[in-house]
XYZ file of C-alpha atoms in Angstrom:
785
model
C 25.089 60.919 0.805
C 22.148 58.830 2.514
C 20.154 56.751 0.358
C 16.691 57.208 0.559
C 14.454 54.366 3.018
C 12.768 51.964 0.053
C 9.073 51.218 1.847
C 9.138 47.213 2.495
C 6.518 45.330 -0.586
C 4.652 43.795 2.525
C 3.872 47.295 4.148
C 2.510 48.807 0.709
C 0.583 45.654 0.024
C -0.976 46.108 3.273
C -1.885 49.666 2.684
C -3.413 48.358 -0.735
C -5.277 45.968 0.566
C -6.656 47.845 3.933
C -7.686 50.552 1.202
C -9.805 48.019 -0.965
C -10.772 46.548 2.027
C -12.133 49.849 3.660
C -13.863 50.587 0.598
C -15.698 47.449 0.445
C -16.642 47.985 3.762
C -18.255 51.538 3.027
C -20.194 50.142 -0.043
C -21.525 47.169 2.361
C -22.721 49.700 4.700
C -24.711 51.619 2.336
C -26.316 48.589 0.992
C -26.879 47.673 4.840
C -28.355 51.321 5.317
C -30.732 51.379 1.489
C -31.588 48.035 2.426
C -32.952 48.340 6.055
C -35.470 51.091 4.895
C -37.291 48.677 2.267
C -39.277 47.081 4.884
C -42.312 49.999 4.075
C -42.607 48.461 0.841
C -42.030 44.817 1.550
C -44.202 44.719 4.163
C -47.158 47.025 2.395
C -46.694 48.735 -0.934
C -44.345 51.298 -2.394
C -46.548 54.681 -1.020
C -45.740 57.898 -0.089
C -46.271 57.848 3.954
C -47.347 60.632 6.223
C -49.084 63.781 5.556
C -46.328 66.235 4.373
C -44.230 63.665 1.371
C -47.453 64.439 -0.324
C -47.313 67.890 -0.711
C -43.951 67.174 -1.749
C -45.014 64.444 -3.806
C -47.311 66.982 -6.123
C -44.869 69.726 -6.350
C -42.451 67.301 -7.876
C -45.102 65.765 -10.651
C -45.523 70.011 -11.186
C -41.763 70.064 -11.470
C -41.481 67.122 -13.722
C -44.428 67.633 -15.900
C -43.715 71.557 -16.653
C -40.265 72.177 -15.690
C -38.202 74.889 -13.699
C -39.506 77.866 -14.682
C -43.002 77.108 -14.147
C -42.203 75.509 -10.591
C -40.758 79.130 -9.789
C -43.699 81.158 -10.825
C -46.491 78.191 -9.836
C -49.374 80.088 -8.010
C -51.655 77.094 -6.349
C -55.015 78.040 -6.148
C -55.942 74.617 -4.774
C -54.953 75.299 -1.033
C -55.630 77.820 1.157
C -58.768 79.534 -0.527
C -59.689 81.946 -1.087
C -56.202 83.078 -0.314
C -54.045 80.800 -2.460
C -49.857 80.245 -1.916
C -47.117 81.053 -4.221
C -45.061 77.873 -4.375
C -42.205 78.510 -5.702
C -41.407 81.158 -3.430
C -42.870 79.226 -0.429
C -41.104 75.905 -0.405
C -37.818 74.425 0.438
C -36.808 73.543 -3.225
C -33.650 71.483 -2.284
C -35.820 68.030 -2.145
C -38.168 68.787 -5.117
C -35.403 69.529 -7.464
C -32.912 66.371 -6.218
C -35.615 64.136 -6.671
C -36.776 65.676 -10.065
C -32.821 65.395 -11.407
C -32.845 61.742 -10.408
C -35.820 61.443 -12.605
C -34.974 62.988 -15.315
C -31.445 61.298 -15.251
C -33.056 58.102 -14.781
C -35.282 58.588 -17.984
C -32.143 60.280 -19.733
C -31.169 56.784 -19.552
C -33.777 54.809 -20.566
C -34.794 53.633 -17.301
C -38.754 54.514 -17.185
C -39.329 54.829 -13.650
C -41.887 56.564 -12.184
C -41.707 60.253 -10.230
C -44.056 58.325 -7.490
C -41.241 55.623 -7.634
C -38.278 58.143 -7.552
C -40.080 59.786 -4.777
C -40.472 56.754 -2.675
C -36.697 55.583 -2.752
C -35.348 59.065 -2.496
C -34.791 59.125 1.509
C -33.107 55.338 1.064
C -30.517 56.717 -1.563
C -29.536 59.316 0.765
C -29.327 57.266 3.843
C -26.531 55.576 1.907
C -24.875 58.921 1.389
C -24.972 59.929 4.675
C -23.723 57.051 5.820
C -20.668 57.707 3.896
C -20.696 61.229 4.478
C -20.173 60.147 8.707
C -17.628 58.116 7.550
C -15.652 60.842 6.001
C -16.464 63.346 9.004
C -15.374 60.932 11.868
C -12.307 59.974 9.688
C -11.146 63.361 10.212
C -11.800 63.389 13.506
C -10.331 60.085 15.109
C -9.353 57.775 12.360
C -10.490 55.212 9.533
C -11.394 52.664 12.493
C -13.784 55.307 14.212
C -15.309 56.161 10.678
C -16.504 52.784 9.984
C -17.833 52.054 13.214
C -19.861 55.466 13.053
C -20.679 54.685 9.854
C -22.086 51.506 10.761
C -23.955 53.148 13.351
C -25.914 55.999 12.010
C -27.292 53.124 8.631
C -29.344 51.440 11.323
C -30.182 54.199 14.103
C -33.613 54.088 14.550
C -33.928 58.262 14.904
C -32.440 58.293 11.520
C -34.341 55.800 10.262
C -38.206 56.846 11.580
C -37.063 59.659 8.752
C -36.051 58.164 5.796
C -37.508 54.793 5.327
C -39.267 54.426 1.386
C -41.903 56.368 0.783
C -41.097 59.469 3.807
C -40.401 61.828 1.074
C -39.904 64.870 3.504
C -36.748 67.486 3.719
C -35.513 65.832 6.477
C -34.646 63.174 3.872
C -31.945 64.930 2.092
C -31.610 67.247 4.679
C -29.704 64.999 6.949
C -27.053 64.187 4.272
C -26.226 67.602 3.744
C -25.928 68.745 7.577
C -23.370 65.730 7.891
C -21.396 66.701 4.786
C -21.276 70.730 5.771
C -19.865 69.529 8.852
C -17.674 67.184 7.244
C -16.277 69.925 4.824
C -15.854 72.322 7.494
C -14.007 70.337 9.660
C -11.581 69.366 6.651
C -11.002 72.822 5.978
C -9.718 73.067 9.421
C -7.351 70.144 9.404
C -6.284 71.285 5.750
C -6.753 74.910 5.568
C -7.411 74.894 1.845
C -9.400 77.037 0.314
C -11.185 74.150 -2.274
C -12.770 72.919 0.845
C -13.846 76.216 2.106
C -15.712 76.887 -1.625
C -17.448 73.069 -0.940
C -18.367 73.955 2.248
C -20.477 76.906 1.192
C -22.272 75.039 -1.770
C -22.979 72.021 0.747
C -24.085 74.740 2.961
C -26.267 75.969 0.036
C -27.944 72.804 -0.499
C -28.728 72.444 2.821
C -30.505 75.782 2.527
C -32.477 74.629 0.238
C -33.483 71.692 1.485
C -34.077 72.329 4.992
C -35.043 75.342 7.479
C -32.637 73.676 10.082
C -29.635 75.154 8.153
C -29.754 77.551 11.041
C -28.672 74.791 12.990
C -25.353 75.304 10.920
C -24.639 79.089 11.095
C -25.274 78.836 14.532
C -22.912 75.673 15.319
C -19.795 76.940 13.357
C -19.887 80.502 14.750
C -19.792 78.516 18.278
C -17.400 76.764 17.676
C -14.506 79.380 15.941
C -15.674 81.798 18.600
C -14.589 78.728 20.992
C -11.015 78.209 19.391
C -10.790 82.353 19.471
C -11.310 82.090 24.000
C -9.404 79.190 24.152
C -6.038 80.473 21.907
C -6.762 78.027 19.001
C -6.828 80.555 16.480
C -5.289 80.020 13.131
C -5.380 80.604 9.360
C -6.969 77.527 8.689
C -9.877 78.641 11.030
C -10.203 81.934 8.900
C -10.396 80.185 5.963
C -12.777 77.279 7.341
C -15.147 80.485 8.897
C -15.282 83.319 6.755
C -15.756 81.781 2.890
C -18.542 80.274 4.576
C -19.910 83.302 6.169
C -19.600 85.272 3.215
C -20.226 82.722 0.268
C -23.247 81.196 2.135
C -25.081 83.703 3.155
C -24.856 85.392 -0.753
C -25.995 81.915 -2.102
C -28.761 81.766 0.939
C -30.518 84.778 0.028
C -30.895 83.475 -3.087
C -33.432 80.751 -2.038
C -36.662 82.329 -2.447
C -37.999 80.920 0.455
C -34.904 82.604 2.449
C -34.350 85.724 0.883
C -33.232 88.499 2.935
C -34.249 86.638 5.888
C -30.410 85.554 5.637
C -29.453 88.714 6.947
C -32.533 90.577 9.064
C -33.618 87.948 11.187
C -32.031 86.819 14.457
C -30.877 83.708 13.636
C -28.302 85.117 11.579
C -26.735 87.627 13.329
C -24.334 85.492 15.786
C -22.848 84.295 12.265
C -21.877 88.023 11.556
C -20.927 89.289 14.834
C -18.144 86.089 15.336
C -17.260 87.229 11.551
C -16.036 91.298 12.765
C -14.589 89.375 16.249
C -12.568 86.956 14.135
C -11.340 89.555 11.726
C -10.098 91.617 14.730
C -8.187 88.583 15.939
C -6.442 88.105 12.417
C -5.585 91.421 12.394
C -3.869 91.829 15.552
C -2.215 88.545 14.770
C -1.195 90.182 11.366
C 0.031 93.576 13.073
C 2.199 91.077 15.873
C 4.248 89.865 12.878
C 5.130 92.621 11.601
C 5.903 95.273 14.046
C 8.164 95.516 17.074
C 6.850 94.751 20.776
C 6.842 98.201 21.437
C 4.825 99.904 18.499
C 2.476 96.491 18.695
C 1.711 97.469 21.966
C 0.218 100.937 20.390
C -1.281 99.311 17.598
C -2.663 96.453 20.154
C -4.861 99.204 21.791
C -5.745 100.855 18.840
C -6.834 97.818 17.189
C -8.963 97.000 20.295
C -10.429 100.507 20.598
C -11.594 100.177 17.402
C -12.879 96.344 17.229
C -14.382 97.540 20.023
C -16.436 100.341 18.756
C -17.178 98.397 15.762
C -18.743 95.382 17.555
C -20.759 98.196 20.013
C -21.952 99.891 16.855
C -23.015 96.595 14.796
C -24.737 95.103 17.809
C -26.523 98.584 18.609
C -27.446 98.352 14.364
C -28.964 94.640 15.397
C -30.998 95.827 18.023
C -32.261 98.783 16.400
C -33.393 96.571 13.681
C -35.171 93.622 15.962
C -36.753 96.607 18.752
C -39.668 96.988 16.182
C -40.592 93.218 15.818
C -42.686 91.880 18.881
C -40.355 88.157 18.418
C -37.135 90.631 18.024
C -36.323 89.213 15.248
C -37.109 85.107 16.425
C -39.183 82.793 14.338
C -42.053 81.115 16.396
C -39.802 78.016 15.941
C -36.824 79.048 17.021
C -38.544 81.266 19.865
C -39.765 77.644 21.117
C -36.684 76.183 21.006
C -35.245 78.787 22.802
C -38.266 78.957 25.487
C -40.037 75.831 25.859
C -42.776 77.420 27.101
C -43.340 79.963 24.284
C -45.356 78.353 21.945
C -47.587 76.965 24.371
C -48.419 80.134 25.820
C -48.373 82.555 22.564
C -48.617 79.817 19.558
C -50.967 77.054 19.856
C -50.446 76.465 16.365
C -46.780 75.616 17.048
C -47.950 73.739 19.913
C -50.310 71.283 18.501
C -48.177 69.341 16.136
C -46.850 66.150 17.604
C -43.717 66.445 16.703
C -43.360 69.660 18.683
C -43.607 68.377 21.569
C -41.078 67.314 24.187
C -39.728 63.772 24.070
C -39.754 61.249 27.126
C -36.957 59.800 28.589
C -37.948 55.905 26.850
C -37.993 57.502 23.219
C -34.170 58.218 23.739
C -33.460 54.310 24.525
C -36.516 53.569 21.380
C -34.296 56.053 18.791
C -30.588 55.789 19.877
C -30.552 53.222 22.016
C -27.162 51.577 22.985
C -25.583 54.952 22.071
C -26.976 57.008 24.889
C -24.684 54.711 27.533
C -21.429 54.947 24.579
C -21.714 59.029 24.160
C -19.863 59.573 27.549
C -17.087 57.576 26.406
C -16.879 59.297 23.423
C -16.314 62.298 24.577
C -13.852 61.284 27.227
C -11.965 59.792 23.768
C -12.242 63.443 21.915
C -10.397 65.043 25.246
C -7.557 62.645 24.387
C -6.243 64.538 23.203
C -8.579 67.110 22.176
C -8.021 68.859 18.774
C -10.742 71.158 16.595
C -12.184 68.466 14.849
C -12.908 66.836 18.457
C -14.023 69.674 19.904
C -16.640 70.902 17.422
C -18.083 67.345 17.853
C -18.169 67.867 21.628
C -20.059 71.222 20.995
C -22.569 69.359 18.159
C -23.438 67.062 20.841
C -23.829 69.554 23.452
C -26.145 71.692 21.587
C -27.811 68.650 19.739
C -28.799 67.298 23.175
C -30.293 70.254 24.186
C -32.477 70.990 21.194
C -33.536 67.013 21.366
C -35.244 67.291 24.778
C -37.166 70.077 23.801
C -38.567 69.278 20.547
C -38.250 65.401 19.793
C -38.968 65.922 15.942
C -34.966 67.081 16.635
C -33.741 63.653 17.735
C -32.862 63.451 14.125
C -30.290 65.625 14.665
C -29.279 64.161 18.103
C -28.807 61.012 16.035
C -25.520 61.731 13.835
C -23.791 63.743 16.663
C -24.502 60.357 18.715
C -23.429 57.983 16.218
C -19.703 59.611 15.625
C -19.288 59.695 19.524
C -20.666 56.343 19.783
C -18.336 55.078 17.209
C -15.013 56.891 18.460
C -15.692 55.020 21.791
C -16.146 51.503 20.134
C -13.127 52.362 18.253
C -10.867 53.044 20.955
C -12.173 50.191 23.070
C -11.694 47.849 20.147
C -8.131 49.078 19.576
C -6.983 49.212 23.487
C -8.610 45.320 24.250
C -6.725 44.108 21.094
C -3.565 45.618 21.802
C -3.986 44.007 24.959
C -4.759 40.215 23.927
C -1.902 40.802 21.587
C 0.692 41.614 24.348
C -0.551 38.926 26.915
C -0.909 36.732 23.984
C 3.516 37.318 23.814
C 3.265 36.175 27.252
C 1.703 33.126 26.942
C 3.856 32.040 23.737
C 6.919 31.821 25.973
C 7.893 28.470 26.175
C 10.794 26.695 28.519
C 14.085 27.711 28.752
C 15.186 24.813 26.355
C 13.335 26.645 23.336
C 14.942 29.598 24.374
C 16.326 30.135 21.204
C 13.457 29.617 19.158
C 11.138 31.531 21.422
C 13.088 34.456 21.612
C 12.741 34.859 17.472
C 9.451 34.467 18.185
C 8.584 36.674 20.877
C 10.895 39.321 18.768
C 8.532 38.944 15.642
C 5.620 39.500 17.976
C 7.093 42.511 19.869
C 7.941 43.694 16.688
C 4.303 43.522 15.757
C 3.407 45.207 18.488
C 5.906 47.855 17.900
C 5.048 48.211 14.054
C 1.066 48.368 15.701
C 2.372 51.020 18.169
C 4.562 53.027 15.684
C 0.874 53.459 13.700
C -0.486 54.891 16.509
C 2.166 57.293 17.057
C 1.933 58.650 13.491
C -1.802 58.982 13.780
C -1.539 60.796 17.078
C 1.248 62.686 15.341
C -1.393 63.711 12.913
C -3.706 64.905 15.555
C -0.926 66.861 17.021
C -0.385 68.297 13.479
C -4.110 68.734 13.848
C -4.169 70.243 16.920
C -2.736 73.473 15.820
C -1.742 74.120 19.250
C -1.399 78.804 19.549
C 2.393 80.714 19.710
C 1.747 80.697 23.453
C 1.752 76.946 24.234
C 4.552 76.483 21.809
C 7.580 77.007 23.833
C 6.029 74.683 26.295
C 5.508 71.592 23.506
C 9.085 72.075 22.886
C 10.122 71.737 26.631
C 8.158 68.745 27.095
C 9.177 67.122 23.723
C 12.028 65.032 25.603
C 9.020 63.770 27.965
C 6.761 62.685 25.647
C 8.177 59.106 24.723
C 8.527 58.191 28.359
C 4.984 59.563 29.203
C 3.268 57.721 25.750
C 5.352 54.598 27.369
C 3.733 54.522 30.493
C 0.718 55.293 29.289
C 0.390 51.944 27.117
C 1.933 50.121 29.144
C -1.694 51.331 32.172
C -3.516 49.952 28.516
C -2.715 47.164 28.743
C -5.503 45.090 30.401
C -5.329 41.263 31.668
C -6.208 38.606 28.741
C -8.991 37.630 30.652
C -10.596 40.876 30.964
C -9.928 41.752 27.296
C -11.460 38.926 25.817
C -14.983 39.663 28.431
C -14.918 43.091 27.308
C -14.807 42.146 23.781
C -17.372 39.988 23.886
C -19.638 41.847 26.073
C -18.979 44.574 23.219
C -19.704 42.066 19.988
C -23.126 40.843 22.443
C -24.098 45.003 22.928
C -23.357 45.441 19.099
C -25.667 42.391 18.465
C -28.997 43.316 21.002
C -27.834 47.228 19.018
C -29.000 45.532 15.424
C -31.289 43.509 16.564
C -33.180 46.513 18.147
C -32.412 48.754 15.063
C -33.894 45.946 12.748
C -37.072 45.004 14.757
C -37.893 49.504 14.705
C -37.310 49.336 10.844
C -39.721 46.488 10.634
C -42.743 47.102 12.954
C -42.057 50.790 14.606
C -41.299 52.962 11.457
C -42.983 51.182 8.330
C -46.367 51.149 8.518
C -47.349 54.462 6.549
C -49.957 56.422 7.947
C -52.219 56.474 5.242
C -52.942 52.532 5.688
C -52.900 51.505 9.216
C -53.425 47.870 10.505
C -53.677 46.143 13.742
C -53.087 42.682 14.824
C -56.027 41.134 16.971
C -56.854 37.102 17.786
C -58.022 36.412 13.836
C -55.024 38.241 12.214
C -53.985 41.110 10.598
C -56.448 43.774 9.871
C -55.927 46.544 7.250
C -57.707 49.916 7.470
C -57.600 51.826 4.548
C -60.011 54.137 5.057
C -58.418 57.310 4.332
C -57.638 56.579 0.810
C -61.202 55.102 0.341
C -62.342 58.611 1.227
C -60.083 60.450 -1.040
C -60.999 58.542 -4.042
C -64.916 59.178 -3.307
C -64.313 63.056 -3.225
C -62.225 62.376 -6.247
C -64.880 61.009 -8.615
C -67.822 62.065 -6.855
C -67.583 65.554 -6.092
C -67.103 68.557 -9.000
C -63.440 69.557 -9.771
C -64.308 72.923 -8.434
C -65.959 71.957 -4.911
C -63.875 73.064 -1.728
C -63.184 70.862 1.369
C -62.813 71.813 4.595
C -60.938 69.494 7.167
C -58.626 69.883 10.035
C -55.125 71.303 8.542
C -53.426 68.157 9.003
C -55.475 66.401 6.217
C -54.767 69.171 3.791
C -52.101 68.136 1.687
C -53.566 64.862 1.313
C -56.714 65.953 0.589
C -55.186 68.286 -2.547
C -52.746 65.383 -3.719
C -55.034 62.301 -3.306
C -58.457 64.190 -3.916
C -57.449 66.775 -6.343
C -60.036 69.157 -4.337
C -59.716 72.230 -2.960
C -58.387 72.830 0.753
C -59.274 75.963 2.730
C -56.409 75.027 5.341
C -53.386 72.534 5.305
C -50.267 71.499 6.525
C -48.310 74.708 5.667
C -49.884 76.450 8.569
C -49.027 80.388 7.458
C -51.698 81.821 8.408
C -52.803 81.159 11.482
C -55.595 83.519 11.359
C -57.793 81.461 8.586
C -56.947 77.800 10.721
C -58.721 79.730 13.438
C -61.523 80.499 11.597
C -62.212 76.848 10.647
C -61.458 75.793 14.380
C -63.644 78.191 15.839
C -66.483 76.874 12.540
C -65.812 73.297 14.480
C -66.282 74.571 17.682
C -68.987 76.540 17.031
C -73.266 74.874 16.998
C -74.649 73.810 13.687
C -76.023 76.820 12.424
C -73.286 79.096 13.381
C -70.807 77.081 11.681
C -72.984 76.507 8.414
C -72.425 80.372 8.221
C -68.577 80.355 8.646
C -68.151 77.155 6.065
C -71.056 78.863 3.613
C -69.262 82.112 3.284
C -66.160 80.450 2.187
C -68.139 78.383 -0.491
C -67.495 75.156 1.179
C -69.382 72.796 -0.128
C -67.901 69.589 2.135
C -66.786 68.912 5.483
C -64.171 66.065 5.968
C -63.801 64.392 9.827
C -61.663 61.563 11.097
C -63.277 59.882 13.740
C -61.644 56.669 15.550
C -64.187 55.936 18.433
C -65.563 52.714 16.619
C -61.589 50.797 16.109
C -59.912 52.649 18.561
C -57.913 54.771 16.260
C -56.115 57.587 18.814
C -55.337 60.448 16.161
C -58.815 61.573 15.397
C -60.345 65.012 15.717
C -62.296 64.570 18.654
C -58.960 63.939 20.482
C -57.568 67.237 18.549
C -60.380 69.305 19.022
C -58.947 71.100 22.828
C -56.422 72.744 20.045
C -59.288 73.707 17.717
C -60.976 75.317 20.392
C -57.516 77.242 21.302
C -56.479 78.153 18.127
C -59.983 79.628 17.059
C -59.938 81.426 20.716
C -56.761 83.028 20.382
C -58.079 85.111 17.005
C -61.745 84.780 17.921
C -62.313 86.020 22.155
C -66.009 84.362 22.027
C -64.447 80.980 21.839
C -63.556 79.986 25.686
C -61.615 76.457 26.624
C -63.795 76.569 29.596
C -66.975 76.030 27.931
C -65.857 72.780 26.452
C -64.322 71.598 29.844
C -66.783 69.889 33.043
C -64.367 70.765 36.188
C -60.799 71.041 34.089
C -61.593 67.769 32.096
C -62.335 67.147 28.887
C -65.263 64.895 28.496
C -67.854 63.598 25.814
C -70.067 61.097 28.146
C -73.050 62.708 30.155
C -71.258 64.747 31.886
C -69.914 66.857 29.344
C -70.705 70.259 29.076
C -73.584 71.460 26.747
C -71.426 73.717 24.628
C -69.367 70.103 23.867
C -72.321 68.395 22.653
C -73.655 71.018 20.433
C -70.814 71.447 18.968
C -70.158 70.638 15.249
C -67.197 68.761 16.064
C -68.964 66.583 18.095
C -72.039 66.010 16.183
C -70.378 64.970 12.562
C -68.401 62.549 14.684
C -70.806 61.056 16.352
C -74.002 61.508 14.208
C -75.702 57.605 14.155
C -72.700 56.470 16.064
C -74.795 54.477 18.488
C -76.616 52.976 15.557
C -72.978 50.594 15.486
C -73.580 48.784 19.206
C -76.687 50.067 20.416
C -74.717 52.054 23.320
C -72.365 54.232 21.815
C -69.380 53.586 23.071
C -66.025 55.031 22.198
C -62.989 52.845 22.175
C -60.564 55.641 22.116
C -61.862 57.585 24.705
C -63.711 53.914 27.043
C -66.840 55.568 27.685
C -70.670 55.718 26.325
C -71.103 58.548 24.600
C -73.068 62.023 26.455
C -75.408 62.490 23.058
C -76.676 59.992 21.116
C -79.663 60.604 19.380
C -79.846 64.047 17.283
C -80.387 65.009 14.012
C -78.558 67.208 11.847
C -80.621 70.262 10.280
C -77.760 72.039 8.075
C -75.617 69.278 7.422
C -76.470 66.026 5.631
C -73.430 62.630 5.827
C -72.725 61.899 2.102
C -70.119 59.108 2.583
C -68.728 57.002 5.692
C -65.984 54.817 5.334
C -66.144 50.823 6.429
C -64.173 51.300 9.233
C -66.047 54.687 10.023
C -62.289 56.262 10.441
C -63.277 58.892 7.739
C -67.029 60.630 7.631
C -67.984 63.485 4.641
C -70.496 65.975 5.278
C -72.023 68.201 2.280
C -73.671 71.473 3.495
C -77.550 71.655 2.883
C -78.413 74.625 0.811
C -80.298 77.219 2.483
C -83.737 77.001 2.558
C -86.289 79.023 0.807
C -88.557 81.600 2.369
C -91.402 79.898 4.482
C -94.906 81.395 3.083
C -96.530 83.583 4.568
C -92.401 84.958 5.843
C -92.258 87.255 2.902
C -92.132 91.133 3.573
C -95.263 93.136 3.158
C -95.392 95.514 0.565
C -95.910 99.044 1.290
C -99.449 100.016 1.416
C -100.940 101.466 -1.837
C -104.370 103.157 -3.121
C -104.327 99.820 -5.187
C -103.134 96.403 -4.556
C -100.671 94.648 -6.147
C -101.706 92.470 -8.984
C -101.534 88.488 -7.082
C -101.133 89.672 -4.386
C -103.249 90.192 -1.171
C -103.075 92.653 1.912
C -102.476 89.622 4.434
C -99.283 88.623 2.602
C -100.339 85.772 0.761
C -100.605 85.247 -2.808
C -103.198 83.672 -5.256
C -101.991 82.347 -8.577
C -102.298 84.614 -11.569
C -104.242 83.170 -14.074
C -102.208 84.216 -16.746
C -98.959 82.735 -15.353
């Protein structure tokens, strides 16, 4: 009987030390991910950023004050007047419920933080969670070293920082963590075949559905990978366990989210998962009957199964085609169609094309948002093919699809960032592994002494070589583990058995080829360290300067120091304190959320953009002359009109620069608004060469009213020209407030004028004139009154 081999104490201690060290490194990565996103609070103040986060903050306030049941049934009458909005059925509740739960837990522990403070720091907290999820995902693909490197890169990548700085309280704050964690659980289930992880994967997918509309990326990417595995002959029971529960349980859970509902089974974004679900069951049934039938019976059965399977697939496809044929968009949402066809939004849905984050990115934006990762990703792809496994093929597929979508819409650079970090982490880890092994092997040769000290040298060399062999054995063990994760098909198992004897020789030769010269290895390591240092410097700069400034408070530097522009909050405070509680405020939809949250006033349109006709009505009013615009606003019970103007201080994101989108959106619903009427020879101008339609529209007048008084010339610093129409008066609107830097201007609708004397309708002639009235229509004073 052979006695069991006891593990060496040194090896056990080394593994324990490595585990503790890895834990502390992960903890430091989380601290790094959290702290680098605090520049916005340190440099400015603890405030909510951008536009959409103010709506999320307002909803979270309502949830914490009134409870979950009131939240689901909340009808908000302060938005989209006079239509209103059912909040519980039109919002993704994941972010709100997460922040509300955090606030409740903290207050239960007697940590009295305000709702605003919790909302401000939600994104930095979940960025640490996303970094840890990246570690677990990459560890399943290529090991611990790659996981730690990828987690560090994600904690610093500017593309993710832009959406997760303190104060960026938007859906992506928690959705990116949910996205990465769902992918990790899918790969974990692929590697283990555990139904427990498959159930967790469905629950993670449910959280993603609750958090962000980008969940459709998951429910299409995973079916694509499952189909890829089937086509390449890599089907296994683990693939079935990883995919089938996700589709069934995940779809049922997704249908529970009110904003999704039956769209989980009725829209084209989900049909790919159902089609692959049928295919994987046909393949599973084929493998099942192959194991219980003889070869002759199997041929008969496979013919029957394939015939029935193809018939079922054709029937399902026919049903799906019939369901979507009646829809003008074939069951796809507008944003999905704009991803599949980048020109679709500009042709048919200008409201989507008008959003800046829906525009295609430029090449410099890739270098700005992912920096050197763009150059490391190809090396990571090569490393994933050495060897190729189900997990590594999924990462490559994730990268390819995210690169395409990021090229269509700049907002989806956020989806590309985790894939770029994972593959770059794999590339850096593999490179350091090769380089450090090469240095270690070359140092063994340098340590060889003269022949007189051969005995001592032999002992030292044998010790060093033993260390190298231990490292090689560990690498071989990792490779074996990866080979187990590969799960080759039955067709390839015979080939694997035939090549078993040749494998050690091949791996030995490969390791010899990977041994680089000492000088080259040392220089390469130094270059990688320098490259990493440059990446860190760029990420810190991006976090501190490019992405930390809140849009609600603007700053600029000049020769006389730093200038702060707090005009937005100044304008909203004026509305809150100087208008009636039930007054309605009209503005372009960009400022709807902020007006409702900060001024607490009813708005006509906001950033939800669910009703194109309502937005087109506001765009038509802004594009019309003063009197027709007054009639439109008066019909909507509007009392104040808010415009954003940057011509005095050089703020480029003002309403004049957005005006053509108002014309296009308004003209899409009201044909009398035509874009060429506002262009001179195809050019958009506001100077003396501008068209009369442009010079007389409401937006021009509200923006440039009294503007010539600022410098005597009326020079617009954004358009870099003098305005065309300088001296004019308003007949239907009156200016009630303009902020300190003229960035926000508020006008009040004048009441309708009384009838002028002599303009009253003449009475019909009677035998006797009416008391107090003359035949000429004039009146005289009644002495009895």
